[in-house]
Amino acid sequence: DFMKQGHGMLLLYTLKNPSFPEYSFTSESGVMCLDFHSDHPNLLAVGFYDGNVAIYNLKKASSQPSYKSSAKSGKHTEPVWQVKWQKDDMDNNSNFFSVSSDGRIVSWTLVKNELVHMDVIKLSADGTTMQGPEGLQLQMFGSGTSFDFHKKIDYLFLVGTEEGKIYKCSKSYSNQFLDVFDAHHMAVDSINWNPFHLKVFISCSSDWTVKIWDHTIKTPMFVYDLGTAVGDVAWSPYSSTVFAAVTIDGQAHVFDLNVNKLEPLCTQLVVTRKKNKTTHIQFNPVYPIIIVGDEQGLIVCLKLSPNLRKMPKEKKGQEVKKGPEVEIAKLEKLLSLVREPGSKD
């Protein structure tokens, strides 16, 4: 509720001691999203409820962010739903992107100790103008809710919106989209490229569904109805066919398409309190651990049991092939079952 703005907190934990944060920062506005820089893990990009973005440098002993946007320097006018670091630019400047309900996707670059912003894309809603008072034409913007950048094709990214559409965008064209998917009937809550297969992405929505797509085809490859709004979805880092989702009834679902294309391998209640919703889920990149966040501000760490992270068994004298090629082939085989016969691509 914009009228009742509260304070925000940013807490950093270690798995060695999950009950008490190693670092804590307080902010004037609620923290909506964050992203660690992959090459400089001391840099943390943060998006706030009031539309600002900031960079915290964990090496500095200050409780304030090292850099922050302002009303003068292009802050968003609505909550920032996601921030993502990019590769450093030609001049070796760190930069990240942000997406907000105000329909702008903005790139932020650290130049000589200040944050320089550039609007990459403005999402326009269908029927873009609205009749205002005294016949004024008001421009309507689509609301961005989530985005993700392609792992290999540097310029390509996807944006999910409150209207349920997914836009395929390029960093180099600011006013047109490469493609639009009529993906969901309600807000797209999360969107993720597959870490192995370069054509595949997954989306989830408040319309109860999780959908898996090939970005060259306009209809989804797989659709799962989870019976209630899906808050977040994430691919696993170790298998191309494993993903996890959380629904707002407090449950986490783990799927492995290679084992079962229709049903989750596991559905588990994570949050027990009534009126609480699970909102976020993320895999640890190294260990078989999932963390789930909820509306009451609790974070639950779950360890995946061995049968949820099955590795192929080695038969005597046979080497089991591992590696990205195997993962790509595994998912490709599943997709070929649902692609239309005749499309060779």
Short mmCIF file of C-alpha atoms in Angstrom, two decimals:
data_model
loop_
_atom_site.label_atom_id
_atom_site.label_comp_id
_atom_site.label_asym_id
_atom_site.label_seq_id
_atom_site.Cartn_x
_atom_site.Cartn_y
_atom_site.Cartn_z
CA ASP A 1 0.00 0.00 0.00
CA PHE A 2 1.71 3.16 -1.21
CA MET A 3 0.07 5.25 1.54
CA LYS A 4 1.52 3.10 4.31
CA GLN A 5 5.17 2.92 3.41
CA GLY A 6 7.28 1.12 5.95
CA HIS A 7 10.98 0.65 6.35
CA GLY A 8 12.89 -2.05 4.52
CA MET A 9 15.69 -4.39 5.49
CA LEU A 10 18.44 -6.14 3.65
CA LEU A 11 19.85 -9.16 5.47
CA LEU A 12 22.76 -11.39 4.43
CA TYR A 13 23.06 -14.85 5.90
CA THR A 14 25.49 -17.72 5.65
CA LEU A 15 24.41 -21.35 5.54
CA LYS A 16 26.76 -22.01 8.48
CA ASN A 17 24.51 -19.93 10.70
CA PRO A 18 21.11 -19.43 9.08
CA SER A 19 19.49 -18.16 12.27
CA PHE A 20 21.35 -14.86 12.49
CA PRO A 21 22.35 -12.49 9.66
CA GLU A 22 26.03 -11.69 9.06
CA TYR A 23 25.18 -8.26 7.67
CA SER A 24 22.08 -6.15 8.04
CA PHE A 25 21.12 -2.83 6.47
CA THR A 26 17.97 -0.82 7.00
CA SER A 27 16.42 1.35 4.31
CA GLU A 28 13.67 3.95 4.22
CA SER A 29 11.63 1.96 1.72
CA GLY A 30 10.82 -1.75 1.44
CA VAL A 31 13.37 -3.87 -0.45
CA MET A 32 11.69 -5.72 -3.34
CA CYS A 33 14.58 -7.50 -5.06
CA LEU A 34 18.34 -7.91 -5.12
CA ASP A 35 21.10 -9.42 -7.20
CA PHE A 36 24.75 -10.23 -6.43
CA HIS A 37 27.34 -9.33 -9.04
CA SER A 38 28.84 -12.57 -10.36
CA ASP A 39 32.41 -11.20 -10.72
CA HIS A 40 32.39 -8.78 -7.78
CA PRO A 41 30.33 -10.58 -5.12
CA ASN A 42 30.75 -7.63 -2.74
CA LEU A 43 28.45 -5.58 -4.99
CA LEU A 44 24.74 -6.00 -4.44
CA ALA A 45 22.11 -4.28 -6.62
CA VAL A 46 18.83 -3.59 -4.83
CA GLY A 47 15.40 -2.38 -6.00
CA PHE A 48 13.01 -0.62 -3.62
CA TYR A 49 9.27 -0.26 -3.22
CA ASP A 50 9.46 3.51 -3.80
CA GLY A 51 10.99 2.98 -7.26
CA ASN A 52 14.62 3.66 -6.37
CA VAL A 53 17.55 1.35 -7.06
CA ALA A 54 20.84 1.24 -5.17
CA ILE A 55 24.19 -0.53 -5.04
CA TYR A 56 25.55 -1.71 -1.70
CA ASN A 57 29.26 -2.43 -1.39
CA LEU A 58 29.71 -5.04 1.35
CA LYS A 59 33.43 -4.22 1.64
CA LYS A 60 32.54 -0.80 3.00
CA ALA A 61 31.59 -0.49 6.63
CA SER A 62 28.82 1.99 5.84
CA SER A 63 25.19 1.20 6.56
CA GLN A 64 24.12 3.26 3.55
CA PRO A 65 24.24 2.14 -0.09
CA SER A 66 27.34 3.31 -1.99
CA TYR A 67 25.17 4.53 -4.89
CA LYS A 68 21.48 5.26 -5.12
CA SER A 69 19.14 6.65 -7.77
CA SER A 70 17.09 9.77 -7.07
CA ALA A 71 14.09 11.57 -8.46
CA LYS A 72 16.51 13.63 -10.55
CA SER A 73 18.37 10.61 -11.88
CA GLY A 74 15.65 8.51 -13.40
CA LYS A 75 14.14 6.56 -10.49
CA HIS A 76 11.07 4.45 -11.26
CA THR A 77 7.66 5.77 -10.27
CA GLU A 78 6.39 2.38 -9.08
CA PRO A 79 7.93 -0.58 -7.17
CA VAL A 80 11.01 -2.20 -8.73
CA TRP A 81 10.26 -5.92 -9.10
CA GLN A 82 13.60 -7.20 -10.29
CA VAL A 83 17.21 -6.11 -10.77
CA LYS A 84 19.87 -8.06 -12.69
CA TRP A 85 23.57 -7.40 -13.18
CA GLN A 86 24.96 -7.48 -16.71
CA LYS A 87 28.48 -8.03 -18.01
CA ASP A 88 30.66 -4.96 -17.58
CA ASP A 89 30.36 -2.65 -20.60
CA MET A 90 33.08 -1.71 -23.14
CA ASP A 91 34.64 0.76 -20.70
CA ASN A 92 34.62 -1.85 -17.89
CA ASN A 93 31.84 -0.05 -16.06
CA SER A 94 29.57 -2.20 -13.88
CA ASN A 95 25.94 -2.05 -14.97
CA PHE A 96 22.60 -3.62 -14.11
CA PHE A 97 19.00 -3.52 -15.35
CA SER A 98 15.78 -2.95 -13.42
CA VAL A 99 12.11 -3.59 -14.22
CA SER A 100 9.16 -1.87 -12.56
CA SER A 101 5.37 -1.59 -12.67
CA ASP A 102 5.84 1.81 -14.33
CA GLY A 103 6.54 -0.06 -17.59
CA ARG A 104 10.16 1.07 -17.90
CA ILE A 105 13.15 -1.22 -18.17
CA VAL A 106 16.17 0.82 -17.22
CA SER A 107 19.88 0.17 -17.52
CA TRP A 108 22.03 1.63 -14.71
CA THR A 109 25.76 2.11 -15.23
CA LEU A 110 28.36 3.08 -12.63
CA VAL A 111 30.33 5.88 -14.24
CA LYS A 112 32.83 7.85 -12.16
CA ASN A 113 31.02 7.17 -8.91
CA GLU A 114 27.53 7.96 -10.07
CA LEU A 115 24.64 5.90 -11.41
CA VAL A 116 23.82 6.85 -14.98
CA HIS A 117 20.46 5.63 -16.26
CA MET A 118 19.11 4.90 -19.70
CA ASP A 119 15.60 3.70 -20.57
CA VAL A 120 15.98 0.51 -22.57
CA ILE A 121 12.31 -0.19 -23.19
CA LYS A 122 8.92 1.29 -22.35
CA LEU A 123 6.17 -1.30 -22.28
CA SER A 124 3.01 0.12 -23.77
CA ALA A 125 -0.33 -1.37 -22.82
CA ASP A 126 -2.79 -2.34 -25.55
CA GLY A 127 -5.06 0.55 -26.41
CA THR A 128 -2.32 2.82 -25.17
CA THR A 129 -4.23 6.05 -24.55
CA MET A 130 -6.89 6.53 -21.96
CA GLN A 131 -9.42 9.33 -21.80
CA GLY A 132 -8.50 11.62 -18.91
CA PRO A 133 -10.43 14.52 -17.38
CA GLU A 134 -11.43 17.29 -19.82
CA GLY A 135 -10.65 15.11 -22.81
CA LEU A 136 -6.94 14.75 -22.01
CA GLN A 137 -5.29 11.75 -23.63
CA LEU A 138 -3.34 9.87 -20.98
CA GLN A 139 -0.69 7.42 -22.08
CA MET A 140 -1.02 3.99 -20.46
CA PHE A 141 2.03 1.85 -19.82
CA GLY A 142 2.16 -1.90 -19.39
CA SER A 143 3.43 -3.01 -15.99
CA GLY A 144 6.63 -5.03 -15.96
CA THR A 145 6.76 -7.66 -13.22
CA SER A 146 9.78 -9.85 -14.03
CA PHE A 147 12.53 -10.33 -16.58
CA ASP A 148 15.45 -12.57 -17.45
CA PHE A 149 18.45 -12.29 -19.74
CA HIS A 150 19.55 -15.00 -22.13
CA LYS A 151 22.58 -16.92 -20.91
CA LYS A 152 24.44 -16.83 -24.24
CA ILE A 153 22.77 -14.32 -26.58
CA ASP A 154 23.87 -11.15 -24.86
CA TYR A 155 21.26 -8.75 -26.26
CA LEU A 156 18.20 -11.00 -25.77
CA PHE A 157 15.88 -10.81 -22.80
CA LEU A 158 12.30 -11.60 -21.78
CA VAL A 159 9.92 -9.39 -19.82
CA GLY A 160 6.79 -10.62 -18.05
CA THR A 161 3.94 -8.19 -17.40
CA GLU A 162 0.97 -7.73 -15.10
CA GLU A 163 -1.32 -8.24 -18.10
CA GLY A 164 0.06 -11.78 -18.60
CA LYS A 165 2.01 -11.10 -21.78
CA ILE A 166 5.67 -11.97 -22.20
CA TYR A 167 7.75 -9.73 -24.45
CA LYS A 168 10.90 -10.92 -26.15
CA CYS A 169 13.16 -7.87 -26.31
CA SER A 170 16.55 -6.81 -27.54
CA LYS A 171 18.81 -4.37 -25.73
CA SER A 172 19.41 -2.56 -29.01
CA TYR A 173 15.80 -1.77 -30.04
CA SER A 174 14.17 0.44 -27.51
CA ASN A 175 10.71 0.85 -28.96
CA GLN A 176 9.84 -2.45 -30.55
CA PHE A 177 9.71 -6.05 -29.42
CA LEU A 178 11.10 -9.06 -31.23
CA ASP A 179 8.04 -11.06 -30.25
CA VAL A 180 5.04 -11.11 -27.91
CA PHE A 181 3.67 -14.24 -26.22
CA ASP A 182 0.09 -14.24 -24.97
CA ALA A 183 1.34 -16.31 -22.11
CA HIS A 184 -1.01 -16.04 -19.14
CA HIS A 185 -4.42 -14.68 -18.11
CA MET A 186 -2.99 -12.91 -15.06
CA ALA A 187 0.32 -11.37 -13.95
CA VAL A 188 3.50 -13.22 -14.91
CA ASP A 189 5.16 -13.63 -11.51
CA SER A 190 8.46 -15.06 -12.64
CA ILE A 191 10.30 -15.92 -15.83
CA ASN A 192 13.52 -17.92 -16.27
CA TRP A 193 15.71 -19.11 -19.14
CA ASN A 194 16.84 -22.71 -18.84
CA PRO A 195 20.50 -22.76 -17.77
CA PHE A 196 21.35 -25.54 -20.25
CA HIS A 197 19.03 -25.38 -23.25
CA LEU A 198 19.36 -22.08 -25.10
CA LYS A 199 15.84 -22.03 -26.53
CA VAL A 200 13.82 -22.94 -23.47
CA PHE A 201 12.32 -20.73 -20.77
CA ILE A 202 9.76 -21.20 -18.01
CA SER A 203 7.10 -18.81 -16.72
CA CYS A 204 4.65 -18.88 -13.82
CA SER A 205 1.62 -16.78 -13.06
CA SER A 206 -1.17 -15.93 -10.64
CA ASP A 207 -3.46 -17.78 -13.10
CA TRP A 208 -2.31 -21.03 -11.36
CA THR A 209 -0.09 -22.24 -14.19
CA VAL A 210 3.56 -22.93 -14.87
CA LYS A 211 4.42 -23.04 -18.59
CA ILE A 212 7.54 -24.18 -20.41
CA TRP A 213 8.30 -22.52 -23.74
CA ASP A 214 10.58 -22.76 -26.74
CA HIS A 215 11.20 -19.08 -27.55
CA THR A 216 10.91 -19.73 -31.29
CA ILE A 217 7.34 -21.11 -30.90
CA LYS A 218 4.33 -19.07 -29.78
CA THR A 219 2.54 -21.83 -27.86
CA PRO A 220 3.84 -23.44 -24.66
CA MET A 221 5.45 -26.89 -24.74
CA PHE A 222 4.26 -27.95 -21.29
CA VAL A 223 1.55 -26.49 -19.06
CA TYR A 224 1.09 -27.39 -15.37
CA ASP A 225 -1.93 -26.30 -13.37
CA LEU A 226 -0.92 -26.14 -9.71
CA GLY A 227 -4.41 -25.35 -8.40
CA THR A 228 -3.60 -21.93 -6.94
CA ALA A 229 -1.53 -18.83 -7.79
CA VAL A 230 2.14 -19.61 -8.42
CA GLY A 231 4.47 -17.09 -6.80
CA ASP A 232 7.82 -18.13 -8.24
CA VAL A 233 9.54 -20.78 -10.31
CA ALA A 234 13.22 -21.69 -10.71
CA TRP A 235 15.23 -24.12 -12.85
CA SER A 236 17.73 -26.26 -11.01
CA PRO A 237 21.42 -25.58 -11.70
CA TYR A 238 22.30 -29.28 -12.00
CA SER A 239 19.70 -30.70 -14.37
CA SER A 240 17.98 -29.27 -17.44
CA THR A 241 14.70 -31.01 -16.64
CA VAL A 242 14.31 -30.17 -12.94
CA PHE A 243 12.45 -27.09 -11.72
CA ALA A 244 10.77 -26.00 -8.51
CA ALA A 245 7.78 -23.74 -7.94
CA VAL A 246 6.03 -22.25 -4.91
CA THR A 247 2.30 -21.64 -4.71
CA ILE A 248 0.62 -19.13 -2.41
CA ASP A 249 -0.97 -21.91 -0.32
CA GLY A 250 2.44 -22.46 1.27
CA GLN A 251 3.59 -25.39 -0.85
CA ALA A 252 6.79 -26.08 -2.74
CA HIS A 253 6.64 -28.37 -5.79
CA VAL A 254 9.65 -30.08 -7.38
CA PHE A 255 9.35 -31.48 -10.93
CA ASP A 256 11.71 -33.60 -12.97
CA LEU A 257 10.34 -33.87 -16.50
CA ASN A 258 12.78 -36.66 -17.23
CA VAL A 259 11.15 -38.82 -14.54
CA ASN A 260 7.54 -37.64 -14.82
CA LYS A 261 6.23 -35.24 -17.45
CA LEU A 262 2.83 -34.82 -15.80
CA GLU A 263 3.15 -34.69 -12.03
CA PRO A 264 5.57 -33.15 -9.52
CA LEU A 265 7.96 -35.60 -7.84
CA CYS A 266 7.30 -33.88 -4.56
CA THR A 267 4.82 -31.39 -3.15
CA GLN A 268 5.56 -30.25 0.35
CA LEU A 269 3.98 -27.79 2.75
CA VAL A 270 6.68 -25.29 3.71
CA VAL A 271 4.67 -22.63 5.48
CA THR A 272 2.34 -23.66 8.23
CA ARG A 273 0.82 -20.42 9.49
CA LYS A 274 -2.57 -19.52 8.13
CA LYS A 275 -2.84 -16.42 5.94
CA ASN A 276 0.81 -16.69 5.00
CA LYS A 277 1.89 -17.06 1.37
CA THR A 278 5.06 -18.49 -0.08
CA THR A 279 6.43 -15.95 -2.53
CA HIS A 280 9.96 -16.90 -3.64
CA ILE A 281 12.05 -19.98 -4.35
CA GLN A 282 15.69 -20.32 -5.35
CA PHE A 283 18.20 -23.15 -5.80
CA ASN A 284 21.66 -22.93 -4.29
CA PRO A 285 24.07 -23.01 -7.29
CA VAL A 286 26.34 -25.61 -5.63
CA TYR A 287 24.58 -27.54 -2.88
CA PRO A 288 21.28 -29.48 -3.16
CA ILE A 289 19.48 -26.80 -1.17
CA ILE A 290 16.38 -24.77 -1.95
CA ILE A 291 15.41 -21.61 -0.09
CA VAL A 292 11.82 -20.47 0.10
CA GLY A 293 10.68 -17.03 1.24
CA ASP A 294 7.21 -16.08 2.46
CA GLU A 295 5.01 -13.07 3.08
CA GLN A 296 5.68 -12.97 6.83
CA GLY A 297 9.37 -12.45 6.12
CA LEU A 298 10.49 -15.96 7.02
CA ILE A 299 13.05 -17.85 4.96
CA VAL A 300 13.11 -21.64 5.00
CA CYS A 301 16.10 -23.66 3.82
CA LEU A 302 15.19 -27.11 2.48
CA LYS A 303 17.58 -29.87 1.59
CA LEU A 304 16.61 -31.97 -1.42
CA SER A 305 16.48 -35.64 -0.54
CA PRO A 306 18.68 -37.89 -2.73
CA ASN A 307 15.74 -39.13 -4.82
CA LEU A 308 14.92 -35.52 -5.78
CA ARG A 309 18.38 -35.04 -7.23
CA LYS A 310 18.85 -38.42 -8.87
CA MET A 311 22.07 -38.72 -10.75
CA PRO A 312 22.24 -41.52 -13.32
CA LYS A 313 23.67 -44.68 -11.78
CA GLU A 314 26.91 -45.99 -13.21
CA LYS A 315 26.69 -49.58 -14.37
CA LYS A 316 29.75 -51.75 -14.00
CA GLY A 317 32.40 -50.85 -16.54
CA GLN A 318 30.23 -48.14 -18.10
CA GLU A 319 30.90 -44.48 -17.82
CA VAL A 320 27.85 -42.33 -17.38
CA LYS A 321 28.04 -39.28 -19.58
CA LYS A 322 27.68 -36.04 -17.73
CA GLY A 323 27.93 -32.43 -18.72
CA PRO A 324 25.95 -29.73 -20.51
CA GLU A 325 25.60 -31.67 -23.80
CA VAL A 326 23.86 -34.51 -21.95
CA GLU A 327 21.54 -32.05 -20.20
CA ILE A 328 20.65 -30.32 -23.49
CA ALA A 329 19.97 -33.65 -25.20
CA LYS A 330 17.77 -34.78 -22.31
CA LEU A 331 15.50 -31.75 -22.57
CA GLU A 332 15.61 -31.71 -26.38
CA LYS A 333 14.31 -35.29 -26.40
CA LEU A 334 11.31 -34.26 -24.27
CA LEU A 335 10.60 -31.22 -26.46
CA SER A 336 10.73 -33.29 -29.62
CA LEU A 337 7.82 -35.34 -28.24
CA VAL A 338 5.60 -32.27 -28.01
CA ARG A 339 6.82 -30.22 -30.97
CA GLU A 340 4.65 -30.47 -34.00
CA PRO A 341 5.73 -33.22 -36.35
CA GLY A 342 7.23 -31.56 -39.35
CA SER A 343 8.93 -28.68 -37.58
CA LYS A 344 12.52 -29.79 -37.95
CA ASP A 345 14.06 -26.87 -36.11
#
